[in-house]
Short mmCIF file of C-alpha atoms and ligand atoms in Angstrom, two decimals:
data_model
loop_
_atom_site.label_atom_id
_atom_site.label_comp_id
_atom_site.label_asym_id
_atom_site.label_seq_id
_atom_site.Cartn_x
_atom_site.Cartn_y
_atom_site.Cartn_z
CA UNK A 1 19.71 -14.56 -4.56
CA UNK A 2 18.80 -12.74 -1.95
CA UNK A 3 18.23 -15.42 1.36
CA UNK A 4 17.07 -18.73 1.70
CA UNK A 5 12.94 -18.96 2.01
CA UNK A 6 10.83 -20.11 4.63
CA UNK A 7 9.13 -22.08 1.85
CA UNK A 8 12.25 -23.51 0.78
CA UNK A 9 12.14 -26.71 3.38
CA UNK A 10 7.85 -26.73 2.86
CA UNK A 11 6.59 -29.43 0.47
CA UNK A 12 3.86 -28.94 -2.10
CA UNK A 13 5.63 -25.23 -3.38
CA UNK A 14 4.00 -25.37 -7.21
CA UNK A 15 0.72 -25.53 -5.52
CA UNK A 16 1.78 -22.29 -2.96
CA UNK A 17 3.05 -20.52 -6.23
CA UNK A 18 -0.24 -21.02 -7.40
CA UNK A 19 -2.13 -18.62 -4.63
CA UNK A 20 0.23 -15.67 -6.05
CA UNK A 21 -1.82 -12.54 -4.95
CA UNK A 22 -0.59 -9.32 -5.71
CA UNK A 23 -1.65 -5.95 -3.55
CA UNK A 24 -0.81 -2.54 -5.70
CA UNK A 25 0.16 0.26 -2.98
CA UNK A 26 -1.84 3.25 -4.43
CA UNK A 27 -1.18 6.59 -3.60
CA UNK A 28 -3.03 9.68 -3.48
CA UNK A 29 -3.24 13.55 -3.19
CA UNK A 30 -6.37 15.52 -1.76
CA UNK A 31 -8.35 12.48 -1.79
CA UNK A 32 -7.25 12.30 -5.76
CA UNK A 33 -5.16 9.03 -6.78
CA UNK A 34 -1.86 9.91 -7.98
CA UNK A 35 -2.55 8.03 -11.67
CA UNK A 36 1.54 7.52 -12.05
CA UNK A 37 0.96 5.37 -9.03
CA UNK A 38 -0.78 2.93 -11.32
CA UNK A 39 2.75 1.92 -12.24
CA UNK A 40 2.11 -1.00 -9.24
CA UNK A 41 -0.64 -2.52 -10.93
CA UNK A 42 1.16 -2.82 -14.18
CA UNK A 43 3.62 -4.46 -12.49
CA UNK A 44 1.35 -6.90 -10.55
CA UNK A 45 -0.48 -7.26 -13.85
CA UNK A 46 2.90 -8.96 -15.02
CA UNK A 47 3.01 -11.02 -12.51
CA UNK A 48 0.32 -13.15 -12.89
CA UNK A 49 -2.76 -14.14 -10.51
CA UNK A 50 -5.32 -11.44 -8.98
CA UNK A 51 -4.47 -7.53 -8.61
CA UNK A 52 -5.67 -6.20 -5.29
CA UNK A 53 -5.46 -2.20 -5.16
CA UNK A 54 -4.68 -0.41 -1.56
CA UNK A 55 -6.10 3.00 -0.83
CA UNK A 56 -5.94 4.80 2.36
CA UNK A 57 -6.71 8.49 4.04
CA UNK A 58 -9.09 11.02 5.06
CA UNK A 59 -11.73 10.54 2.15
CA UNK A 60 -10.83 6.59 1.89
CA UNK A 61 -14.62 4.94 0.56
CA UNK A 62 -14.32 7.72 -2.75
CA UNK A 63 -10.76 6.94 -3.32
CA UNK A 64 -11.89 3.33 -3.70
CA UNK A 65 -14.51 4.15 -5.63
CA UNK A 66 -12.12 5.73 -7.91
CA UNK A 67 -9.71 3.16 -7.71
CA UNK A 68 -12.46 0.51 -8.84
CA UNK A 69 -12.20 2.03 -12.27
CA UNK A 70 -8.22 1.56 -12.66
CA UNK A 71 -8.20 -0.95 -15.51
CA UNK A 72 -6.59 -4.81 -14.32
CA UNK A 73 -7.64 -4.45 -10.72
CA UNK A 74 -10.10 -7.19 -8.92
CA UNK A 75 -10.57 -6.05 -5.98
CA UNK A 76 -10.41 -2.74 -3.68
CA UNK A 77 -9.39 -2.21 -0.31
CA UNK A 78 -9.58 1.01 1.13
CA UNK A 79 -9.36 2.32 4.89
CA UNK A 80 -11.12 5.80 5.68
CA UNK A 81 -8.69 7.23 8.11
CA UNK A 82 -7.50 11.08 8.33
CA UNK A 83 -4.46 9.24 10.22
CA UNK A 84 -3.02 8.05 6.59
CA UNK A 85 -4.03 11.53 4.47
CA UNK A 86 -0.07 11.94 4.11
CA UNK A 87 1.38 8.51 3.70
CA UNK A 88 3.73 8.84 6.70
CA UNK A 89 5.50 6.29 7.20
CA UNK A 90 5.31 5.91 10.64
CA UNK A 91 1.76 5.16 10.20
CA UNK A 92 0.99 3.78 7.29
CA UNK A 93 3.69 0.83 7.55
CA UNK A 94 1.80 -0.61 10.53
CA UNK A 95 -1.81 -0.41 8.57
CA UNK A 96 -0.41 -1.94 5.14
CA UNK A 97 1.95 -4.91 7.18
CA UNK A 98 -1.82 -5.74 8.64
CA UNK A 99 -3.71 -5.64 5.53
CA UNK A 100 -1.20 -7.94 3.51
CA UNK A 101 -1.52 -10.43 6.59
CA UNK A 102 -5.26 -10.71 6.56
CA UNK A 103 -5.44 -10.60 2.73
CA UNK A 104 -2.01 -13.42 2.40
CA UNK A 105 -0.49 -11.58 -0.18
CA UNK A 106 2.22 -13.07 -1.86
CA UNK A 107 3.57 -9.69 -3.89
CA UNK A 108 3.37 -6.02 -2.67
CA UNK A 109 3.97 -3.59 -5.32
CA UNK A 110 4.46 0.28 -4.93
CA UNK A 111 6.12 2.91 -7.02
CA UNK A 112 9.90 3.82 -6.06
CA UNK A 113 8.34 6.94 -5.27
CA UNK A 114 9.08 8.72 -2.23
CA UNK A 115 6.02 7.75 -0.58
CA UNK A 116 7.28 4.41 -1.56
CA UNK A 117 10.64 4.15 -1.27
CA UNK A 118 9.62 5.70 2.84
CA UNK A 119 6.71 2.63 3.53
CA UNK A 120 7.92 -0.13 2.02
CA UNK A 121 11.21 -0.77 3.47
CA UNK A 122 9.53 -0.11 7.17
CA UNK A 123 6.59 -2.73 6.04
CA UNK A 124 9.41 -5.35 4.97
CA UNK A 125 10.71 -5.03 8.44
CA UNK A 126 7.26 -6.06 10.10
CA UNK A 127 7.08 -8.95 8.06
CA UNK A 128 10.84 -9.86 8.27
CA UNK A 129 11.17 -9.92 4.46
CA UNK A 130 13.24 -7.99 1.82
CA UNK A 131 12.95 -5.83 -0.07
CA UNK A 132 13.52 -6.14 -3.92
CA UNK A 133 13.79 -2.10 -4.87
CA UNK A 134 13.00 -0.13 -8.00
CA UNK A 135 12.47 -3.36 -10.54
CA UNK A 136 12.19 -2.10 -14.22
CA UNK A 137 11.47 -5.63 -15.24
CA UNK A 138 9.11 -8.83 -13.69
CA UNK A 139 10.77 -12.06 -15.22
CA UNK A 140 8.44 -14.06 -13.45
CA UNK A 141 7.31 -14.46 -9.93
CA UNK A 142 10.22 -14.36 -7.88
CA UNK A 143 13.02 -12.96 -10.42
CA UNK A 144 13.10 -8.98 -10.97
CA UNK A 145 15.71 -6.89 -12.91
CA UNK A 146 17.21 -3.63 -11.17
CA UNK A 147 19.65 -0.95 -12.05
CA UNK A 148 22.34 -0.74 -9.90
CA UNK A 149 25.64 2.12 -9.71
CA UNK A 150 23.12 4.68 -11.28
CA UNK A 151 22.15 2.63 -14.25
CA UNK A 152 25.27 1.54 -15.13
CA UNK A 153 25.04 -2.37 -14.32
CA UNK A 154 21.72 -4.25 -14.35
CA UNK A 155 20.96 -7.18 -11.65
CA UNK A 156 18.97 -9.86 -11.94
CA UNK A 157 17.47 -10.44 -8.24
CA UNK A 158 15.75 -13.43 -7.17
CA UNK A 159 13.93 -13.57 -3.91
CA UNK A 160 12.60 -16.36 -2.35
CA UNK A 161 10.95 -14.33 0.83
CA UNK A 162 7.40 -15.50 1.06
CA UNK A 163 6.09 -12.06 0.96
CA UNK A 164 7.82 -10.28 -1.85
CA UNK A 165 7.82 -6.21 -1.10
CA UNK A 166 8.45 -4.63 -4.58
CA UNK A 167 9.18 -1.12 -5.48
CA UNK A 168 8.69 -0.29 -9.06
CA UNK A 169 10.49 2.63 -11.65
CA UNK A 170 7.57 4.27 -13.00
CA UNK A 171 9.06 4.42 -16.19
CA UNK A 172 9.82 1.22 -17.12
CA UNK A 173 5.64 -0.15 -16.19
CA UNK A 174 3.81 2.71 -18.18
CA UNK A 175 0.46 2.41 -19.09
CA UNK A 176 -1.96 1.92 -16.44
CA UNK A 177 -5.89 2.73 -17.13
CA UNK A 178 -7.72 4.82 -14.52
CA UNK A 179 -10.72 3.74 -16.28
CA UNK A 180 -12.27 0.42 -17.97
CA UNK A 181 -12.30 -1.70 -14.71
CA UNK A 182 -15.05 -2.63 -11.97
CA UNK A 183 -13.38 -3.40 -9.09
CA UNK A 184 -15.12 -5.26 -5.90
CA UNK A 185 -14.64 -2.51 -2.77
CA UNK A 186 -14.05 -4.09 0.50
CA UNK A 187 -13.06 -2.23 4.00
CA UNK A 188 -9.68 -3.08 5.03
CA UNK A 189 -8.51 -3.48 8.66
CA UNK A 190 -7.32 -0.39 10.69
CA UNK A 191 -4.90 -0.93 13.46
CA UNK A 192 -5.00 2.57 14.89
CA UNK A 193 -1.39 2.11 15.88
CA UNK A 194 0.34 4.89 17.97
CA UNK A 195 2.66 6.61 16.26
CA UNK A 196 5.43 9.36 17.55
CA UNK A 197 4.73 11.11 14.26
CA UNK A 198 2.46 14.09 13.33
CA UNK A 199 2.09 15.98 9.84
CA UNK A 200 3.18 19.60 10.87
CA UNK A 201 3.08 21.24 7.25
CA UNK A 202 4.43 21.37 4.03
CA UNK A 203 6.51 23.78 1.07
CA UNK A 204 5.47 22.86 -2.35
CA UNK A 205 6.95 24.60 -5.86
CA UNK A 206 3.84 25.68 -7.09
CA UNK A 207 4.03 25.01 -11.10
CA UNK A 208 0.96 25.08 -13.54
CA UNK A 209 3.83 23.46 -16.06
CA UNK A 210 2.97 19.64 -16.82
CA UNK A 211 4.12 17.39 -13.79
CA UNK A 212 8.60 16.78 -14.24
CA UNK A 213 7.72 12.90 -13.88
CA UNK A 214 5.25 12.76 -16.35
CA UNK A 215 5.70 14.93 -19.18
CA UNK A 216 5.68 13.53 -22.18
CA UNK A 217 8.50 16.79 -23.13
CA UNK A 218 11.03 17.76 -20.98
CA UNK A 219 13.44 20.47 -21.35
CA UNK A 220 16.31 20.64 -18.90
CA UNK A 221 18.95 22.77 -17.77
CA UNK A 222 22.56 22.89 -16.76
CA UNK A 223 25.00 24.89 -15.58
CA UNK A 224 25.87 25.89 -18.88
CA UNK A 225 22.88 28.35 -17.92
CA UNK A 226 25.44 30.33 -15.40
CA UNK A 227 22.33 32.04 -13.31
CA UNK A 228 19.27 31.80 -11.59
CA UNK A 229 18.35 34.79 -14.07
CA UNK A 230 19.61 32.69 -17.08
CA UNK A 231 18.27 29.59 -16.56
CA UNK A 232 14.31 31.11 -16.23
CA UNK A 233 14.87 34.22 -19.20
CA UNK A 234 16.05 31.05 -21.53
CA UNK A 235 14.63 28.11 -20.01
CA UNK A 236 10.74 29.00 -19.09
CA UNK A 237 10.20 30.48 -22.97
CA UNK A 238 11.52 27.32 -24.53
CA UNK A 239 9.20 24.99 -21.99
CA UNK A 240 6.03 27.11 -23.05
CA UNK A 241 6.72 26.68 -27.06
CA UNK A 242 6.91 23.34 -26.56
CA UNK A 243 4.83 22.89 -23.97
CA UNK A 244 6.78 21.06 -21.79
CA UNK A 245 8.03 20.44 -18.11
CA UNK A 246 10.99 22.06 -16.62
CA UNK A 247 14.53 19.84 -14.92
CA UNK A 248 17.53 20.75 -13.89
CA UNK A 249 20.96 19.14 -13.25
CA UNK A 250 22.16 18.91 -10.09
CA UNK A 251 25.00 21.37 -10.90
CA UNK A 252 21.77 23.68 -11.96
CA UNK A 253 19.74 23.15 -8.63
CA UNK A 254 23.15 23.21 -5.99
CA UNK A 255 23.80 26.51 -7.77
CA UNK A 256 20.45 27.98 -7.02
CA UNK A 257 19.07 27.95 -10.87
CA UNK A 258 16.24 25.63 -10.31
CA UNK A 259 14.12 24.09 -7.47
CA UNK A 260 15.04 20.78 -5.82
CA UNK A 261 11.96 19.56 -6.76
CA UNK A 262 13.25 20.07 -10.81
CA UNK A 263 16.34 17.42 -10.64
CA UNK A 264 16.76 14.75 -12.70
CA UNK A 265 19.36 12.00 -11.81
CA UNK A 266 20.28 9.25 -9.95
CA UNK A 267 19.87 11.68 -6.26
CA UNK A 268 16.47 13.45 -8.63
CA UNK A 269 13.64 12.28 -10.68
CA UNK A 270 13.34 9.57 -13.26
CA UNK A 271 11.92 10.77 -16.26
CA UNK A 272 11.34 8.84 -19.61
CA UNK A 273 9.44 11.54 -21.63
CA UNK A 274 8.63 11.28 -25.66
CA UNK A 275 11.43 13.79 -26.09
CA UNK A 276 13.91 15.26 -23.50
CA UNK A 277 16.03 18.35 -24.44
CA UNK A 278 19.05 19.30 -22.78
CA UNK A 279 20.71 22.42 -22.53
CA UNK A 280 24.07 23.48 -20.84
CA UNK A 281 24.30 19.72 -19.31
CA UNK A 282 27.48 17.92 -19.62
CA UNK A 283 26.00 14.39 -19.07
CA UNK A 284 27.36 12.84 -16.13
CA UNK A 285 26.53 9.50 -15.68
CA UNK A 286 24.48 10.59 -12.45
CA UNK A 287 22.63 12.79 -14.69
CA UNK A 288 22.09 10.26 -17.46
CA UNK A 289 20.66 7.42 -14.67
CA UNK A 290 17.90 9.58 -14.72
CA UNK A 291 17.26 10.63 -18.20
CA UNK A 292 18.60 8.10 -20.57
CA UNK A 293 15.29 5.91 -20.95
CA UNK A 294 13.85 8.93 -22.73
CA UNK A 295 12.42 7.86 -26.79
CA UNK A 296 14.42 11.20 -28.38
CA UNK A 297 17.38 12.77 -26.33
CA UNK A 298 18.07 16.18 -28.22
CA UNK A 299 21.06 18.33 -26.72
CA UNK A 300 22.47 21.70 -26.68
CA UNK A 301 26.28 22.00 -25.48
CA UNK A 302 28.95 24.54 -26.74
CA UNK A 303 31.81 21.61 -25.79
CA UNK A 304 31.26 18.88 -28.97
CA UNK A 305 32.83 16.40 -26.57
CA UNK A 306 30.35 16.73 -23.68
CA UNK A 307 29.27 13.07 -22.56
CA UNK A 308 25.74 13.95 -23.45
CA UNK A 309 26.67 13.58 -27.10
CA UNK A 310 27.36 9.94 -27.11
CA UNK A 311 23.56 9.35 -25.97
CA UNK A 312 22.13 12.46 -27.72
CA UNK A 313 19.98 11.30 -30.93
CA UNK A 314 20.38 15.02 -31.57
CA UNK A 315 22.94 17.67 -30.92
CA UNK A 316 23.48 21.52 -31.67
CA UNK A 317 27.26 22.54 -30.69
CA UNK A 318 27.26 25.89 -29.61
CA UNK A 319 26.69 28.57 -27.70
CA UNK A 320 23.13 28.40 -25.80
CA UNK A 321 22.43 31.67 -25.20
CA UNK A 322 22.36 32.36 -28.61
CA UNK A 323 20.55 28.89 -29.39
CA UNK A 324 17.94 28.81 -27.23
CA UNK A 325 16.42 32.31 -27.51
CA UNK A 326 16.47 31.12 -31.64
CA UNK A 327 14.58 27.68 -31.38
CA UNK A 328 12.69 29.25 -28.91
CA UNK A 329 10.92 31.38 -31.69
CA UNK A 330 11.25 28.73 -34.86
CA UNK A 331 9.01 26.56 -32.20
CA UNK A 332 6.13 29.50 -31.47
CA UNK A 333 6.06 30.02 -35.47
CA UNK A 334 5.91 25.83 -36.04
P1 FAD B 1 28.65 20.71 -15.83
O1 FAD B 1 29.18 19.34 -15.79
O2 FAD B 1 29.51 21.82 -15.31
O3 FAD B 1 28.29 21.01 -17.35
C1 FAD B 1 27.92 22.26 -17.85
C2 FAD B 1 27.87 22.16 -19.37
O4 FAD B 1 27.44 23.41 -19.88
C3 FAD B 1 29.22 21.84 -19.99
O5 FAD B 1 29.10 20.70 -20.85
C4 FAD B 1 29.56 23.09 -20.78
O6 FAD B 1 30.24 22.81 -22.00
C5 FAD B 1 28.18 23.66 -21.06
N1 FAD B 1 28.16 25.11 -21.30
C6 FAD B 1 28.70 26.10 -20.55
N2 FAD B 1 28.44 27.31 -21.10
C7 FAD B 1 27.74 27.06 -22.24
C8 FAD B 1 27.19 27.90 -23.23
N3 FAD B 1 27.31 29.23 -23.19
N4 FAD B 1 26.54 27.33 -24.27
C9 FAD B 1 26.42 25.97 -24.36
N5 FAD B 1 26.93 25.14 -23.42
C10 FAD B 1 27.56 25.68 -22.38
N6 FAD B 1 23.83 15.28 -11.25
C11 FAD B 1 22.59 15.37 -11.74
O7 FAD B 1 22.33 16.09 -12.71
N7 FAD B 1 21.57 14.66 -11.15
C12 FAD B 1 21.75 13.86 -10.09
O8 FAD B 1 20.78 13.26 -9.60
C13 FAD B 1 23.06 13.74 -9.57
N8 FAD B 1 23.31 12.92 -8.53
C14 FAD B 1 24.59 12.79 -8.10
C15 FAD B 1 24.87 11.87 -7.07
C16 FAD B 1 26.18 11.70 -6.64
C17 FAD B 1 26.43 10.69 -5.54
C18 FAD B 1 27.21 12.46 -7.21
C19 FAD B 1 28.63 12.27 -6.75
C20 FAD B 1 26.95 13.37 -8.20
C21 FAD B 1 25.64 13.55 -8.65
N9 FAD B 1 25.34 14.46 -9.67
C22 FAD B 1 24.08 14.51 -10.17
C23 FAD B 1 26.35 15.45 -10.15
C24 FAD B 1 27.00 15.06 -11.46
O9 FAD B 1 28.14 14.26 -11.21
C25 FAD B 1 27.47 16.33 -12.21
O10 FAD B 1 28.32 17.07 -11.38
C26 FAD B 1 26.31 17.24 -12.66
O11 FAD B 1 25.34 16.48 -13.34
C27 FAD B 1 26.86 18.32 -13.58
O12 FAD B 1 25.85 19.19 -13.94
P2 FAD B 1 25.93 20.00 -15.28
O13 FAD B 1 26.03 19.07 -16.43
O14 FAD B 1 24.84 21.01 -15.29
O15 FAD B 1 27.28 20.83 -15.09
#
């Protein structure tokens, strides 16, 4: 329980709970929506009671076009504004807290994404509410279950705030349709606020490898790799046979092995791919929070009493620089 409501003292709260109205935070890139954003409407979808979809930035009218098509959705509402192209937070808080007061949204649902994990807390502090953070379950309208300690206890949460700001693991609400809906596309309300903040520029790892978040395969890499040199002459071969994105441990990525952008854990990404393959990664629990939802967990480790084992469906004990290069070929023959 989280704090006592400001609905807990009014009358008449069946027929309140009856106006539930959920807004899905969508995100975008280049005036393309980010489709693993579509996490928020499965989420509202679970809920119960109309799906609104929020778009915002420089090209905002096609975004909502494209939004319209997101399967589940009933409505649009989209604000053309250059001011939003980035999602900072600074000003896109100020725009979403207005648009969730002139729509009376009960629910607002957004992915625990960065861009999410950066608005919504900001947006809960305009509306004096709280926020309920990376849900992997909707047990009805005002109960949610959460990981907590990196995975390793699960929390029931019940909030009785009257707006309910949600963030949700992509994982755990796959499934959403960019196509097969018809959405209604209405303008939303800008506020124009000032804001001290201005987008300056930005680094990005350039990878034509399937997105880390994503993938449906992911092979990942440890220490156990010893070099930057190691980790890409072993690592990058295996991803291509099996076409397949690229992690790293944190062990990997504080070494220098990998990118920042590669790390999977409870500080990294979330990934719950069809199968996940680990190599040279002892399995610390910070490393499983991240990893552990994935359907086949295969593992390569020279120790037979690394952690990883106890969650691995499938191990190889030994040395990986002699078992990597060896799949590595079996899988361009298969
Ligand atoms: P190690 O634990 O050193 O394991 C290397 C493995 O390689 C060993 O099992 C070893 O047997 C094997 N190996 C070595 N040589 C070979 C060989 N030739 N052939 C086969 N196997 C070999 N970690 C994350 O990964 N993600 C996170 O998000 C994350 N967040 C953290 C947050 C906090 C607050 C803290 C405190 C820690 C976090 N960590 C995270 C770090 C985590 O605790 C571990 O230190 C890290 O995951 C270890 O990485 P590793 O398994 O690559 O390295």
């Amino acid at each position: 329980q989280l704090r006592p409501s400001q609905f807990t003292s009014v009358p008449h709260l069946s027929a309140l709970a009856r106006l539930l109205s959920s807004l899905a935070v969508l995100e975008q890139r280049n005036g393309t929506l980010n489709t693993s954003s579509l996490a928020a409407v499965v989420a509202a979808q679970k809920l119960g009671g109309p799906v609104t979809a929020f778009v915002a930035g420089k090209a905002g009218k096609a975004l909502a076009e494209q939004a319209a098509k997101v399967k589940g959705v009933d409505k649009i509402i989209y604000v053309e504004n250059e001011a939003y192209e980035r999602g900072l937070p600074e000003n896109y808080a100020p725009l979403l807290a207005e648009n969730i007061k002139k729509g009376e949204f009960t629910h607002v649902l957004a992915g625990n994404s960065a861009f999410g994990k950066n608005v919504l807390p900001r947006v809960a502090a305009l509306l004096d509410s709280q926020m309920v953070s990376d849900i992997i379950e909707v047990k009805s309208e005002d109960t949610f279950v959460r990981p907590i300690y990196a995975g390793n206890a699960i929390l029931t949460v019940q909030s009785t705030d009257a707006i309910k700001l949600i963030t949700v693991r992509g994982t755990a609400f796959n499934g959403g349709e960019p196509e097969g809906g018809s959405a209604e596309v209405t303008e939303g309300v800008d506020p124009k606020a000032e804001s001290v903040s201005e987008w300056l520029s930005e680094d990005l790892a350039k990878s034509d490898r399937p997105d880390l978040a994503t993938a449906s395969r992911v092979v990942s890499g440890g220490r156990g790799l010893k070099s930057k040199e190691g980790f890409d002459s072993l690592m990058q071969p295996l991803a291509d046979a099996l076409g397949a994105a690229i992690g790293a441990s944190r062990a990997a990525v504080d070494s220098g092995f990998a990118d920042n952008s590669l790390q999977v854990g409870q500080t990294g990404k979330n990934v719950a791919p069809q199968l996940y393959l680990s190599v040279g990664i002892s399995g610390a629990i910070q490393h499983l929070a991240g990893m552990k939802d994935s359907k086949v967990i295969a593992a390569i480790d020279k120790d037979p009493d690394a952690p990883i084992f106890q969650i691995a469906d499938v191990g190889l004990v030994g040395d990986l620089t002699k078992i990597v290069p060896e799949l590595t070929e079996k899988l361009k023959k298969a």
